[in-house]
PDB file of C-alpha atoms in Angstrom:
ATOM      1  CA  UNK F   1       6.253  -2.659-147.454  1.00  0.00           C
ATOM      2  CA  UNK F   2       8.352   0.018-145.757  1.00  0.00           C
ATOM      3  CA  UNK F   3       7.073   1.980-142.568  1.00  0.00           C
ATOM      4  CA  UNK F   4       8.646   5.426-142.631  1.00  0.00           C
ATOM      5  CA  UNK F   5       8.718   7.986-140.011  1.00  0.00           C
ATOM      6  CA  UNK F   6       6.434  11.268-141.181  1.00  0.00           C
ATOM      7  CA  UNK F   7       5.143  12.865-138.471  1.00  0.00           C
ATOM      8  CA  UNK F   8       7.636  14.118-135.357  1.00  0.00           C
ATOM      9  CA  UNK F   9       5.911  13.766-132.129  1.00  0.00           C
ATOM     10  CA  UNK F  10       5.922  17.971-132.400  1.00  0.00           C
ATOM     11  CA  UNK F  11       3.881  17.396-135.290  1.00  0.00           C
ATOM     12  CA  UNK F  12       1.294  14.656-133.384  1.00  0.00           C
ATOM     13  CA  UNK F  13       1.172  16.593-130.525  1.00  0.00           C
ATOM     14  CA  UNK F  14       0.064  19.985-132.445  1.00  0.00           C
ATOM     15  CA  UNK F  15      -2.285  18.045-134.315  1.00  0.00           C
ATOM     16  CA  UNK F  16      -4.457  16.835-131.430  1.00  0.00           C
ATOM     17  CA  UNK F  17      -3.769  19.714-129.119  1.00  0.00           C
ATOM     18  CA  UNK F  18      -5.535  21.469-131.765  1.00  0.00           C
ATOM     19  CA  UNK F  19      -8.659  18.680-132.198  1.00  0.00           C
ATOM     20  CA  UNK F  20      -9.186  19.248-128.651  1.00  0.00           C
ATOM     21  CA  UNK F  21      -8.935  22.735-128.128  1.00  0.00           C
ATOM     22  CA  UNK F  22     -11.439  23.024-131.438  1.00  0.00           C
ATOM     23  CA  UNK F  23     -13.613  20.418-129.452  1.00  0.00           C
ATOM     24  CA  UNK F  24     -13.998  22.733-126.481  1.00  0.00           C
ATOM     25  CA  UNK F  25     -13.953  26.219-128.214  1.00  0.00           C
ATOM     26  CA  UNK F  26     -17.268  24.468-130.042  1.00  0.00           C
ATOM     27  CA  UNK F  27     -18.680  23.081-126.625  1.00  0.00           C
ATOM     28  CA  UNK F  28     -18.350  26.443-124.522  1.00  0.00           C
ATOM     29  CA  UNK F  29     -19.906  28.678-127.479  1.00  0.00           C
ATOM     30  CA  UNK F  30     -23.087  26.146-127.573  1.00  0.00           C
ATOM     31  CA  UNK F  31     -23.273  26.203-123.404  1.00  0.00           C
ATOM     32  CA  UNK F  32     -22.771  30.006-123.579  1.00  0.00           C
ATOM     33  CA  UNK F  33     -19.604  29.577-121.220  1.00  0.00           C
ATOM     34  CA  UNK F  34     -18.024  32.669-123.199  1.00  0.00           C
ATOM     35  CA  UNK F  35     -15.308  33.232-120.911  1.00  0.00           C
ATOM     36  CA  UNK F  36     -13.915  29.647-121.368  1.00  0.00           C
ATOM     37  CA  UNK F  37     -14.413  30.103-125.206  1.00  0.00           C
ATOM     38  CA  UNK F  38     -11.907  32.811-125.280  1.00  0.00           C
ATOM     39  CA  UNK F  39      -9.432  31.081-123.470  1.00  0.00           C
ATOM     40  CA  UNK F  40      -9.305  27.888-125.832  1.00  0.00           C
ATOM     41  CA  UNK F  41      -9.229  30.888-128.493  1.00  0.00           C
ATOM     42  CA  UNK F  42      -6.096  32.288-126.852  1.00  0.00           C
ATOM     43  CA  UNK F  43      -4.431  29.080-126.799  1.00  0.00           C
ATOM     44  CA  UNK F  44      -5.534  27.871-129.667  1.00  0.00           C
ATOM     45  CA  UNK F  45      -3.764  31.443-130.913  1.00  0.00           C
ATOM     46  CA  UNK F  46      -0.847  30.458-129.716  1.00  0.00           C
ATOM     47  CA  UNK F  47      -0.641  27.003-130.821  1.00  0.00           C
ATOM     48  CA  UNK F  48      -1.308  28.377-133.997  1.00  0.00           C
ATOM     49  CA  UNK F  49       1.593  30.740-134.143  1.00  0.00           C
ATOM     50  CA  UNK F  50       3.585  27.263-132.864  1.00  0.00           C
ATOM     51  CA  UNK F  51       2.286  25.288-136.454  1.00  0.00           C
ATOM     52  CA  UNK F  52       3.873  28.681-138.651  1.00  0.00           C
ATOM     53  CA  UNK F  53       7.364  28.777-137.081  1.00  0.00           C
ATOM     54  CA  UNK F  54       7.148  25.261-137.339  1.00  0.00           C
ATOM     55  CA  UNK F  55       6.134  25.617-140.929  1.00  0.00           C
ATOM     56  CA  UNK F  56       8.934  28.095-141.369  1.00  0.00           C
ATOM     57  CA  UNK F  57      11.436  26.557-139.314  1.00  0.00           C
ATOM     58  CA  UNK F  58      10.498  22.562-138.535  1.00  0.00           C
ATOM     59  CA  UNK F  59      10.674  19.550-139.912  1.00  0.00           C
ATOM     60  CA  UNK F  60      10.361  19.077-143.755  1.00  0.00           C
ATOM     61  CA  UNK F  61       7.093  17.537-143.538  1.00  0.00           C
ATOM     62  CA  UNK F  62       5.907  20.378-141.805  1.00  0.00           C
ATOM     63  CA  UNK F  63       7.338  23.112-143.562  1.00  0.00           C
ATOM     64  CA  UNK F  64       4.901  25.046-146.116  1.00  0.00           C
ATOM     65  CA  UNK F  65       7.973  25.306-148.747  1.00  0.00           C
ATOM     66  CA  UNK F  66       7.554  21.443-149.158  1.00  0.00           C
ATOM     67  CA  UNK F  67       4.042  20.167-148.739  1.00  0.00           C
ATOM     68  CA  UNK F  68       2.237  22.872-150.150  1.00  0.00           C
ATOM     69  CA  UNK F  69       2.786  22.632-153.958  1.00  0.00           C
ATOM     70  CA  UNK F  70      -0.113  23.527-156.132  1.00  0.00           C
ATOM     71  CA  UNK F  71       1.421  22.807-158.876  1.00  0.00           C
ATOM     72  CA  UNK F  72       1.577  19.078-158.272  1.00  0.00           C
ATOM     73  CA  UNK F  73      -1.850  18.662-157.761  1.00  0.00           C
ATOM     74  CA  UNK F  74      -3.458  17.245-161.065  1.00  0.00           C
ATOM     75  CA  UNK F  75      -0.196  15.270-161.465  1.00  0.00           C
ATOM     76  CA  UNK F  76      -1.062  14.099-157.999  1.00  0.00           C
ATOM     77  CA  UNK F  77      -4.514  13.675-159.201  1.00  0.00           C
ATOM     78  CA  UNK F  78      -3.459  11.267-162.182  1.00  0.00           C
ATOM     79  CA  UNK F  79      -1.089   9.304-159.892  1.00  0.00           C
ATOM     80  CA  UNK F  80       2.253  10.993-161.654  1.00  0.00           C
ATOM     81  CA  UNK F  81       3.401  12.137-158.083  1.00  0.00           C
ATOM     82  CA  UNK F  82       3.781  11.057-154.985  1.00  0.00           C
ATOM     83  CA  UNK F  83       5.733  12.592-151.983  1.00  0.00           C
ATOM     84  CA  UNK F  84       6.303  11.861-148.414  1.00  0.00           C
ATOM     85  CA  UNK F  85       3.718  13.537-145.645  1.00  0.00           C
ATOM     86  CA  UNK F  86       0.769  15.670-147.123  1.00  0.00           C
ATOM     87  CA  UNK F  87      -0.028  15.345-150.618  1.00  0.00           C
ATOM     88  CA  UNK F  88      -0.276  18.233-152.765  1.00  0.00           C
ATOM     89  CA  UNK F  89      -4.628  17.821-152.704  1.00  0.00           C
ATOM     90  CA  UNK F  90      -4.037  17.505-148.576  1.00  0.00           C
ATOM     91  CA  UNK F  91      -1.995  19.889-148.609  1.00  0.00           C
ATOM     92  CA  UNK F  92      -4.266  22.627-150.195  1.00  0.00           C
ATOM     93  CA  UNK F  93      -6.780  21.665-147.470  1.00  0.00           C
ATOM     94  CA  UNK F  94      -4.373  21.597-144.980  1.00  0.00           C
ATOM     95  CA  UNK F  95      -3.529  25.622-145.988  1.00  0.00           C
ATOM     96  CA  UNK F  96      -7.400  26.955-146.130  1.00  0.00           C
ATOM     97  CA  UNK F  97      -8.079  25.400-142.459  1.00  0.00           C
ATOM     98  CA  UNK F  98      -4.618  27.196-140.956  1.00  0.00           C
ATOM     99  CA  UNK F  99      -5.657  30.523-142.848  1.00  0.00           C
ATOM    100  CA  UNK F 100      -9.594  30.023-142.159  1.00  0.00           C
ATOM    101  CA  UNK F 101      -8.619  29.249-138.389  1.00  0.00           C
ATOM    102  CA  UNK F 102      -6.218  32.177-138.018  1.00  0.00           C
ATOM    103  CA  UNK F 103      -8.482  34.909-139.748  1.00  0.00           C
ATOM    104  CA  UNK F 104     -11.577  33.194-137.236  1.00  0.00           C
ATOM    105  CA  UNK F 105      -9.661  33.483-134.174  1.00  0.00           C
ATOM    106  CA  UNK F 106      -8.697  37.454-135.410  1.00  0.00           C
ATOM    107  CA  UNK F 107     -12.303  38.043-135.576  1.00  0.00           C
ATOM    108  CA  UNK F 108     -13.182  36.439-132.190  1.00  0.00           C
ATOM    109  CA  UNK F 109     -10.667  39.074-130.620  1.00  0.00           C
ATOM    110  CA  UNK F 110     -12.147  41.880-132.090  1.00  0.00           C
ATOM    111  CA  UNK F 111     -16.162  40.446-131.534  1.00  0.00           C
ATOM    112  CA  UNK F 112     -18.521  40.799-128.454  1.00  0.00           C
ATOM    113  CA  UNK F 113     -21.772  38.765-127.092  1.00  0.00           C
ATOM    114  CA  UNK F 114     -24.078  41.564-126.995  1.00  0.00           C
ATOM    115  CA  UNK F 115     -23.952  41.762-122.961  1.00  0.00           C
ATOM    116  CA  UNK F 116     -21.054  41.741-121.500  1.00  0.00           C
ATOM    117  CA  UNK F 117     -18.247  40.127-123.047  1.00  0.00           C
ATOM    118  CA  UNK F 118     -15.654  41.493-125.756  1.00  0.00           C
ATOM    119  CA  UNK F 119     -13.100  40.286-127.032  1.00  0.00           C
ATOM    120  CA  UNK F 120      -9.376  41.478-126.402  1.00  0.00           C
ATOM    121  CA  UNK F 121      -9.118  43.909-129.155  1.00  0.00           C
ATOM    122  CA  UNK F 122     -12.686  44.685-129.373  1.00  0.00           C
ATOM    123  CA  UNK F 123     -12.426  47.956-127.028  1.00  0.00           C
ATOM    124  CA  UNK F 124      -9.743  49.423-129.808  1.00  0.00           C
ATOM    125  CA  UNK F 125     -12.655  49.756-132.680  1.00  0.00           C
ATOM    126  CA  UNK F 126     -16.094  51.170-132.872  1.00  0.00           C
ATOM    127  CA  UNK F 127     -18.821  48.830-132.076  1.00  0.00           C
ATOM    128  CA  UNK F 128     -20.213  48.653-135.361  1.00  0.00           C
ATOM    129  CA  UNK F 129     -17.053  46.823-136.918  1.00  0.00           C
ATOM    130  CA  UNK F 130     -16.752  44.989-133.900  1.00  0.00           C
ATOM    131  CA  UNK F 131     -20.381  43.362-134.601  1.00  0.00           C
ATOM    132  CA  UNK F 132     -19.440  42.692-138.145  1.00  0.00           C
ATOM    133  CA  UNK F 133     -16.181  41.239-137.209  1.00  0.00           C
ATOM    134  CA  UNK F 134     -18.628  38.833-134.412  1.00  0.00           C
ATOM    135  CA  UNK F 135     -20.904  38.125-137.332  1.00  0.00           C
ATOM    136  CA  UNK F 136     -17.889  36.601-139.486  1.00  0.00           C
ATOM    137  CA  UNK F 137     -16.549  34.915-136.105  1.00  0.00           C
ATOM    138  CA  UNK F 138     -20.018  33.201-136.340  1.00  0.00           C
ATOM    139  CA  UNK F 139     -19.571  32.294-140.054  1.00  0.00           C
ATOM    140  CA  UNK F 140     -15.913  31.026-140.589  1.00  0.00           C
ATOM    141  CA  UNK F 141     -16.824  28.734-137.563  1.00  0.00           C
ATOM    142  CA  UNK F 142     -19.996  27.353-139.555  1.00  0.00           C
ATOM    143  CA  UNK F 143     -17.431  26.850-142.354  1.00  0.00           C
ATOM    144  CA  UNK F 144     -14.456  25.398-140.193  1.00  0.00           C
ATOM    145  CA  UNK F 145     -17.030  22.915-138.778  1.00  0.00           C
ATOM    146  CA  UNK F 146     -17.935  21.912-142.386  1.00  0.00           C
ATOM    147  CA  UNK F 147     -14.277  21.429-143.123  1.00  0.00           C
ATOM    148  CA  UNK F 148     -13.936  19.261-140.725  1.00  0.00           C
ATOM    149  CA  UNK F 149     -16.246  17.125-141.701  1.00  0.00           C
ATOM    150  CA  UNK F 150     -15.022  16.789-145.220  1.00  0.00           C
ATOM    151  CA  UNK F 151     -11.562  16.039-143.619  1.00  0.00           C
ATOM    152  CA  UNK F 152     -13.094  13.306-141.539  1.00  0.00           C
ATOM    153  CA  UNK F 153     -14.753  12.542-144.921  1.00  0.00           C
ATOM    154  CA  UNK F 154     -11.420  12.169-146.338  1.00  0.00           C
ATOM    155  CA  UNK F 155     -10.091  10.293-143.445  1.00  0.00           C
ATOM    156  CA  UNK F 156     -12.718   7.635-143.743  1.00  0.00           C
ATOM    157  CA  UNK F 157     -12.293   7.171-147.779  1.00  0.00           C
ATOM    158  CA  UNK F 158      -8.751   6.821-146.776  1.00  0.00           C
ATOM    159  CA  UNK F 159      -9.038   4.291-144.702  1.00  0.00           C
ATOM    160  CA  UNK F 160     -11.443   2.110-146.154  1.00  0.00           C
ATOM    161  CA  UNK F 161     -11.372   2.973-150.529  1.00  0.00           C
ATOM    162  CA  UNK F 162      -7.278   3.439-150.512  1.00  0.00           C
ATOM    163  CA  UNK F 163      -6.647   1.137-147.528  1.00  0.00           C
ATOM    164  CA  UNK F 164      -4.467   4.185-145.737  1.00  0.00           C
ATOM    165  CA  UNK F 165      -4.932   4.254-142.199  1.00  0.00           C
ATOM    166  CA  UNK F 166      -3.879   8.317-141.603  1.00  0.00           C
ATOM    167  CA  UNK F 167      -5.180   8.208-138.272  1.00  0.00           C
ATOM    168  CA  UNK F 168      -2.933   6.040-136.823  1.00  0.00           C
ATOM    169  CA  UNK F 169      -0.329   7.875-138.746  1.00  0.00           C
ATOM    170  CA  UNK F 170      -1.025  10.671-136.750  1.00  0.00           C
ATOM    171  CA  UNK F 171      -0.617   8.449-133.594  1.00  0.00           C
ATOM    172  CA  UNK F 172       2.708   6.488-133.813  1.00  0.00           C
ATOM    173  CA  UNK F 173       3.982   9.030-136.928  1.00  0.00           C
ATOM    174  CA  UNK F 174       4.629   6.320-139.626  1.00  0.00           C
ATOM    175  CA  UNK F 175       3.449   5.797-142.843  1.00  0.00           C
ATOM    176  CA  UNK F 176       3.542   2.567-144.418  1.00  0.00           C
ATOM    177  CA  UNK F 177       4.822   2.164-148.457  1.00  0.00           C
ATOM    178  CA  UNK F 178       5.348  -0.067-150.958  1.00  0.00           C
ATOM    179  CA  UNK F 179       8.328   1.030-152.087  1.00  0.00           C
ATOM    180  CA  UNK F 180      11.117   2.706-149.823  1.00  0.00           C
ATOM    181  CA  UNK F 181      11.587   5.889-150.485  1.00  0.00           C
ATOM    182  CA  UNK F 182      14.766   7.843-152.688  1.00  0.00           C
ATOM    183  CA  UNK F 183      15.368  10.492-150.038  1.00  0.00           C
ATOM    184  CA  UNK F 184      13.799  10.214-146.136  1.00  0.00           C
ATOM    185  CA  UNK F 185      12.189  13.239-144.514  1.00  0.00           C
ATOM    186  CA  UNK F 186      14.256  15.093-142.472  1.00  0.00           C
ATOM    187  CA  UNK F 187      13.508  16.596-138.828  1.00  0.00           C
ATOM    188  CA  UNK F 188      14.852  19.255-136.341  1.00  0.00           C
ATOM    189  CA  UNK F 189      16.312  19.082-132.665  1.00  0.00           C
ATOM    190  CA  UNK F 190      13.424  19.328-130.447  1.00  0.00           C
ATOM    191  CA  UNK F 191      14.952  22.072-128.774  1.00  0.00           C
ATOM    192  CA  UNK F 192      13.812  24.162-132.021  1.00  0.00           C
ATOM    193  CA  UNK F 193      10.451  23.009-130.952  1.00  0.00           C
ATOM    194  CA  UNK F 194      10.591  23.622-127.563  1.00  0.00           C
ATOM    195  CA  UNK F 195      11.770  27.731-128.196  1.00  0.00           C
ATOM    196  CA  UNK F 196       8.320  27.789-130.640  1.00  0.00           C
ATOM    197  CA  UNK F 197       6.531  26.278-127.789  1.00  0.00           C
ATOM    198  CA  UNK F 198       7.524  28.861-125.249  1.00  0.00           C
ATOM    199  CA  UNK F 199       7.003  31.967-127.956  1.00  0.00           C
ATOM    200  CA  UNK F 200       3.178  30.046-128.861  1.00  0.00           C
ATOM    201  CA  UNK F 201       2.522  29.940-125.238  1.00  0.00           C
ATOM    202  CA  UNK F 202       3.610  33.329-123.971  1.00  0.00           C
ATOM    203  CA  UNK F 203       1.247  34.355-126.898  1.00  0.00           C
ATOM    204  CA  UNK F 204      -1.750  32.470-125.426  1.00  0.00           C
ATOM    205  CA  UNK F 205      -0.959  34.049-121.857  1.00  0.00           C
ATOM    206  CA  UNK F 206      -0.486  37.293-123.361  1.00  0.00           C
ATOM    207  CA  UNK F 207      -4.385  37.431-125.158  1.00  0.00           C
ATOM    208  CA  UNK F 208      -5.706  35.571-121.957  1.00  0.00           C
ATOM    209  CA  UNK F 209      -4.759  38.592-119.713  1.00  0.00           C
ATOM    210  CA  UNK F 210      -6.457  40.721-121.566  1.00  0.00           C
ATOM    211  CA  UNK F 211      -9.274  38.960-121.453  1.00  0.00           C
ATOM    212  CA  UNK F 212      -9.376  38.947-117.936  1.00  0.00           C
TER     213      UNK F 212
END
């Protein structure tokens, strides 16, 4: 058995920033704290825009060029391919939640409440589209809720069909194989990371003080 190093502590550290911030964006829209909503939204915005320069520009098992492969999924499927980090099947799910999560958190700017509140962009278009866009909002979060569920679904057949603890993967960043690997993963100086982080979060302050 060989424990390899996956996951960068970038790549952890997104990860759960982004389990959390999805945690509380759900528990302020069910308490009606709206306010509070859109400023998990905002950073969540700019976390997001963090996970696609780090897709473009981080380390391989981050980058979109190398986990997301299509192509390789029924070989995947019949157990002709195996790569380090997200497997082409994970890989496709991985995609839909990053594009479902960026086109929900577009609508959210451009949606109101009803009352009072609107979103960032919202005063820019007519308030028809902005209720449609707030009535989309409302469904791609039904559907990112029932994504996550399948991908705790997937987590838990993982972990006790396949005997692959991911979870803990995504803790201490290693995977465990039975064979070593031809060629290990490469990663990037974390001052890459740290230039992403700043861009991410002058994004997230950016949308917040418009809200306000």
């Amino acid at each position: 058995m060989y424990k390899i190093l996956i996951w960068d502590k970038a790549t952890r550290l997104f990860h759960w920033l982004l389990v959390f911030l999805f945690i509380g964006a759900v528990v302020t829209v069910k308490t009606g704290r709206i306010e509070a909503h859109a400023i998990l939204g905002s950073l969540m915005a700019g976390l997001l825009f963090f996970r696609l320069l780090a897709g473009l520009f981080g380390a391989q098992t981050l980058r979109f060029s190398e986990f997301f492969k299509p192509q390789y999924v029924f070989a995947y499927l019949k157990g002709k391919y195996h790569t380090i980090g997200h497997n082409p099947l994970g890989a496709l799910m991985v995609v839909a939640m990053l594009l479902l999560l960026v086109a929900h958190i577009i609508f959210g700017l451009f949606s109101n409440d009803s009352i009072l509140f609107e979103g960032a962009f919202a005063p820019l278009i007519s308030r028809d589209l902005s209720d449609t866009l707030t009535y989309f909002h409302s469904i791609s979060a039904k559907i990112l809720i029932a994504m996550v569920f399948i991908h705790i679904a997937v987590i838990l057949y993982y972990h006790f069909i396949k005997k692959q603890n991911l979870t803990a993967a995504m803790i201490h960043g290693k995977a465990t194989y039975q064979q070593k690997p031809e060629k290990l993963p490469y990663f990037v100086p974390v001052w890459r990371y740290i230039i992403f982080l700043i861009l991410g979060f002058s994004l997230s302050i950016w949308l917040i003080l418009l809200h306000s």
